[in-house]
Amino acid sequence: MNEELVKQEKTQPRGMRFLTFFLVAACIVGLDQWTKWLVRRDIPMNTSWLPDSLEWLSPYARVFHIQNRGASFGMFQNGNIFFIVLSLAVVTGIVYYVSHMEHSSMWMWVAAGLYLGGAVGNLIDRVTIGAVTDFVSVGTFYIFNVADASINVSVALLLILFWLHEREPSKPLEATDADENS
């Protein structure tokens, strides 16, 4: 079954993979920016919101509007220029890596799109308002946003893909694969 999927992915047009990559990234950027816009518009800074019917949930989850000028977990506050440059480097690196991927699983392209979308979503905030809008507060964990969640899901997906790849028995290259690489 796994060999059949690999053969299907090898015959899938490269353009379709790029389309998937950019569509995933665009959807994440759109959802991220829309949710941040709603939070900035409707919830005052440093306040939380939860519908009255879900008040029992407040110790565990709520919407809490903050502006993060640092990195994850609030580290490195006031490093906006550094993080803009770092984000631009990450975005460039992802696009470069994806443009050189050969016969990778479609899930690898999805993971790259999730990461790109998250990086661009937070980059837009840093450039336009000088900080990243965070609003998802779960328990005592740090407050995050759609872009952060997308990056974390991407990393988890990549770890799973690498783990699955390592578990596969190594097989010699088929003649057609060797011919393609020469």
C-alpha positions as a LaTeX table, in Angstrom:
\begin{tabular}{lrrr}
\hline
Residue & $x$ (\AA) & $y$ (\AA) & $z$ (\AA) \\
\hline
Met1 & 0.00 & 0.00 & 0.00 \\
Asn2 & 2.77 & 2.44 & 0.94 \\
Glu3 & 4.58 & 1.71 & $-2.36$ \\
Glu4 & 1.39 & 2.53 & $-4.28$ \\
Leu5 & 1.14 & 5.92 & $-2.54$ \\
Val6 & 4.79 & 6.68 & $-3.32$ \\
Lys7 & 4.24 & 5.81 & $-7.00$ \\
Gln8 & 1.13 & 8.00 & $-7.13$ \\
Glu9 & 3.01 & 10.89 & $-5.53$ \\
Lys10 & 5.91 & 10.51 & $-7.97$ \\
Thr11 & 3.53 & 10.80 & $-10.91$ \\
Gln12 & 1.60 & 13.72 & $-9.41$ \\
Pro13 & 2.44 & 16.93 & $-11.26$ \\
Arg14 & 4.89 & 19.19 & $-9.43$ \\
Gly15 & 2.57 & 22.14 & $-10.08$ \\
Met16 & $-0.17$ & 20.44 & $-8.06$ \\
Arg17 & 2.21 & 20.11 & $-5.12$ \\
Phe18 & 3.12 & 23.80 & $-5.30$ \\
Leu19 & $-0.56$ & 24.67 & $-5.53$ \\
Thr20 & $-1.25$ & 22.62 & $-2.40$ \\
Phe21 & 1.70 & 24.26 & $-0.61$ \\
Phe22 & 0.58 & 27.80 & $-1.44$ \\
Leu23 & $-3.14$ & 27.12 & $-0.83$ \\
Val24 & $-2.42$ & 25.73 & 2.64 \\
Ala25 & $-0.21$ & 28.73 & 3.43 \\
Ala26 & $-2.78$ & 31.21 & 2.07 \\
Cys27 & $-5.61$ & 29.63 & 4.09 \\
Ile28 & $-3.55$ & 29.81 & 7.28 \\
Val29 & $-2.58$ & 33.44 & 6.65 \\
Gly30 & $-6.20$ & 34.35 & 5.90 \\
Leu31 & $-7.62$ & 32.59 & 8.96 \\
Asp32 & $-4.86$ & 33.95 & 11.18 \\
Gln33 & $-5.28$ & 37.56 & 10.06 \\
Trp34 & $-9.08$ & 37.39 & 10.21 \\
Thr35 & $-9.12$ & 36.02 & 13.79 \\
Lys36 & $-6.53$ & 38.58 & 14.91 \\
Trp37 & $-8.56$ & 41.37 & 13.32 \\
Leu38 & $-11.69$ & 40.21 & 15.18 \\
Val39 & $-9.81$ & 40.12 & 18.48 \\
Arg40 & $-8.24$ & 43.58 & 17.99 \\
Arg41 & $-11.64$ & 44.99 & 16.98 \\
Asp42 & $-13.81$ & 43.43 & 19.69 \\
Ile43 & $-11.70$ & 42.66 & 22.76 \\
Pro44 & $-9.83$ & 45.39 & 24.66 \\
Met45 & $-6.13$ & 44.81 & 25.25 \\
Asn46 & $-5.24$ & 42.65 & 28.28 \\
Thr47 & $-8.81$ & 41.48 & 28.85 \\
Ser48 & $-10.40$ & 38.10 & 28.42 \\
Trp49 & $-13.67$ & 37.12 & 26.85 \\
Leu50 & $-15.85$ & 34.06 & 27.07 \\
Pro51 & $-19.59$ & 33.72 & 26.41 \\
Asp52 & $-21.66$ & 33.64 & 29.62 \\
Ser53 & $-22.91$ & 30.17 & 28.74 \\
Leu54 & $-19.30$ & 28.90 & 28.82 \\
Glu55 & $-18.15$ & 30.70 & 31.97 \\
Trp56 & $-17.43$ & 27.33 & 33.60 \\
Leu57 & $-14.69$ & 26.91 & 30.99 \\
Ser58 & $-12.76$ & 30.05 & 32.01 \\
Pro59 & $-10.16$ & 28.29 & 34.21 \\
Tyr60 & $-9.27$ & 26.07 & 31.25 \\
Ala61 & $-9.72$ & 28.12 & 28.07 \\
Arg62 & $-10.63$ & 31.67 & 27.10 \\
Val63 & $-9.89$ & 34.40 & 24.59 \\
Phe64 & $-7.35$ & 36.79 & 26.11 \\
His65 & $-6.07$ & 39.68 & 23.98 \\
Ile66 & $-2.38$ & 40.52 & 24.29 \\
Gln67 & 0.29 & 41.96 & 22.02 \\
Asn68 & 3.51 & 39.94 & 22.07 \\
Arg69 & 6.63 & 41.87 & 21.09 \\
Gly70 & 8.87 & 38.86 & 21.60 \\
Ala71 & 8.95 & 35.20 & 20.64 \\
Ser72 & 7.07 & 32.15 & 21.86 \\
Phe73 & 6.34 & 32.05 & 25.57 \\
Gly74 & 6.96 & 35.82 & 25.73 \\
Met75 & 10.75 & 35.45 & 25.46 \\
Phe76 & 12.99 & 38.17 & 24.04 \\
Gln77 & 10.54 & 41.06 & 24.38 \\
Asn78 & 11.19 & 44.15 & 22.24 \\
Gly79 & 13.17 & 42.25 & 19.60 \\
Asn80 & 10.79 & 43.15 & 16.77 \\
Ile81 & 13.42 & 44.05 & 14.13 \\
Phe82 & 15.36 & 40.86 & 14.89 \\
Phe83 & 12.19 & 38.77 & 14.55 \\
Ile84 & 11.21 & 40.47 & 11.29 \\
Val85 & 14.62 & 39.62 & 9.81 \\
Leu86 & 14.45 & 36.09 & 11.23 \\
Ser87 & 10.93 & 35.59 & 9.84 \\
Leu88 & 12.01 & 36.79 & 6.40 \\
Ala89 & 14.91 & 34.33 & 6.51 \\
Val90 & 12.59 & 31.49 & 7.55 \\
Val91 & 10.07 & 32.31 & 4.81 \\
Thr92 & 12.87 & 32.47 & 2.22 \\
Gly93 & 14.31 & 29.19 & 3.50 \\
Ile94 & 10.96 & 27.40 & 3.33 \\
Val95 & 10.26 & 28.56 & $-0.22$ \\
Tyr96 & 13.81 & 27.62 & $-1.28$ \\
Tyr97 & 13.57 & 24.18 & 0.35 \\
Val98 & 10.17 & 23.46 & $-1.17$ \\
Ser99 & 11.30 & 24.55 & $-4.62$ \\
His100 & 14.07 & 21.94 & $-4.43$ \\
Met101 & 11.99 & 19.06 & $-2.99$ \\
Glu102 & 11.88 & 16.09 & $-5.31$ \\
His103 & 9.57 & 13.15 & $-4.71$ \\
Ser104 & 8.34 & 14.02 & $-1.24$ \\
Ser105 & 5.09 & 12.95 & 0.30 \\
Met106 & 2.22 & 15.35 & $-0.28$ \\
Trp107 & 2.07 & 15.61 & 3.52 \\
Met108 & 5.56 & 17.14 & 3.45 \\
Trp109 & 4.21 & 19.89 & 1.19 \\
Val110 & 1.24 & 20.39 & 3.52 \\
Ala111 & 3.56 & 20.65 & 6.53 \\
Ala112 & 5.70 & 23.20 & 4.70 \\
Gly113 & 2.55 & 25.17 & 3.80 \\
Leu114 & 1.42 & 25.15 & 7.44 \\
Tyr115 & 4.81 & 26.45 & 8.54 \\
Leu116 & 4.95 & 29.10 & 5.82 \\
Gly117 & 1.42 & 30.29 & 6.62 \\
Gly118 & 2.24 & 30.61 & 10.31 \\
Ala119 & 5.50 & 32.43 & 9.67 \\
Val120 & 3.87 & 34.87 & 7.24 \\
Gly121 & 0.87 & 35.44 & 9.54 \\
Asn122 & 3.07 & 36.53 & 12.43 \\
Leu123 & 5.39 & 38.47 & 10.10 \\
Ile124 & 2.43 & 40.55 & 8.87 \\
Asp125 & 1.64 & 41.52 & 12.48 \\
Arg126 & 5.24 & 42.45 & 13.25 \\
Val127 & 5.52 & 44.65 & 10.16 \\
Thr128 & 2.09 & 46.31 & 10.39 \\
Ile129 & 1.51 & 46.80 & 14.13 \\
Gly130 & 4.94 & 46.13 & 15.66 \\
Ala131 & 3.81 & 43.12 & 17.70 \\
Val132 & 2.02 & 39.81 & 17.29 \\
Thr133 & $-1.61$ & 39.58 & 18.43 \\
Asp134 & $-2.08$ & 36.51 & 20.63 \\
Phe135 & $-5.44$ & 35.50 & 22.03 \\
Val136 & $-5.91$ & 31.75 & 22.60 \\
Ser137 & $-5.37$ & 31.09 & 26.30 \\
Val138 & $-5.52$ & 27.49 & 27.49 \\
Gly139 & $-5.06$ & 26.87 & 31.21 \\
Thr140 & $-1.80$ & 28.33 & 32.45 \\
Phe141 & $-0.06$ & 27.65 & 29.14 \\
Tyr142 & 1.21 & 30.54 & 27.07 \\
Ile143 & $-1.19$ & 32.59 & 24.95 \\
Phe144 & $-0.97$ & 31.93 & 21.23 \\
Asn145 & $-2.73$ & 32.48 & 17.89 \\
Val146 & $-3.65$ & 30.58 & 14.72 \\
Ala147 & $-0.20$ & 31.16 & 13.18 \\
Asp148 & 1.55 & 29.75 & 16.25 \\
Ala149 & $-0.74$ & 26.72 & 16.27 \\
Ser150 & $-0.08$ & 26.18 & 12.57 \\
Ile151 & 3.68 & 26.23 & 13.11 \\
Asn152 & 3.38 & 23.75 & 15.98 \\
Val153 & 1.15 & 21.40 & 13.96 \\
Ser154 & 3.65 & 21.65 & 11.10 \\
Val155 & 6.56 & 20.66 & 13.33 \\
Ala156 & 4.58 & 17.76 & 14.81 \\
Leu157 & 3.61 & 16.59 & 11.31 \\
Leu158 & 7.23 & 16.81 & 10.14 \\
Leu159 & 8.41 & 14.79 & 13.14 \\
Ile160 & 5.82 & 12.10 & 12.38 \\
Leu161 & 6.81 & 12.05 & 8.70 \\
Phe162 & 10.51 & 11.74 & 9.53 \\
Trp163 & 9.77 & 9.01 & 12.08 \\
Leu164 & 7.68 & 7.06 & 9.56 \\
His165 & 10.38 & 7.47 & 6.92 \\
Glu166 & 13.04 & 6.12 & 9.30 \\
Arg167 & 10.88 & 3.09 & 10.09 \\
Glu168 & 10.57 & 2.09 & 6.43 \\
Pro169 & 13.04 & $-0.57$ & 5.35 \\
Ser170 & 15.57 & 0.86 & 2.92 \\
Lys171 & 15.09 & $-0.33$ & $-0.63$ \\
Pro172 & 17.46 & $-0.11$ & $-3.57$ \\
Leu173 & 16.61 & 2.53 & $-6.15$ \\
Glu174 & 14.52 & 1.26 & $-9.00$ \\
Ala175 & 15.96 & 1.62 & $-12.49$ \\
Thr176 & 13.47 & 4.37 & $-13.33$ \\
Asp177 & 14.42 & 6.32 & $-10.20$ \\
Ala178 & 18.12 & 6.01 & $-10.99$ \\
Asp179 & 17.51 & 7.17 & $-14.56$ \\
Glu180 & 15.58 & 10.22 & $-13.32$ \\
Asn181 & 18.42 & 11.26 & $-11.02$ \\
Ser182 & 21.19 & 11.07 & $-13.65$ \\
\hline
\end{tabular}
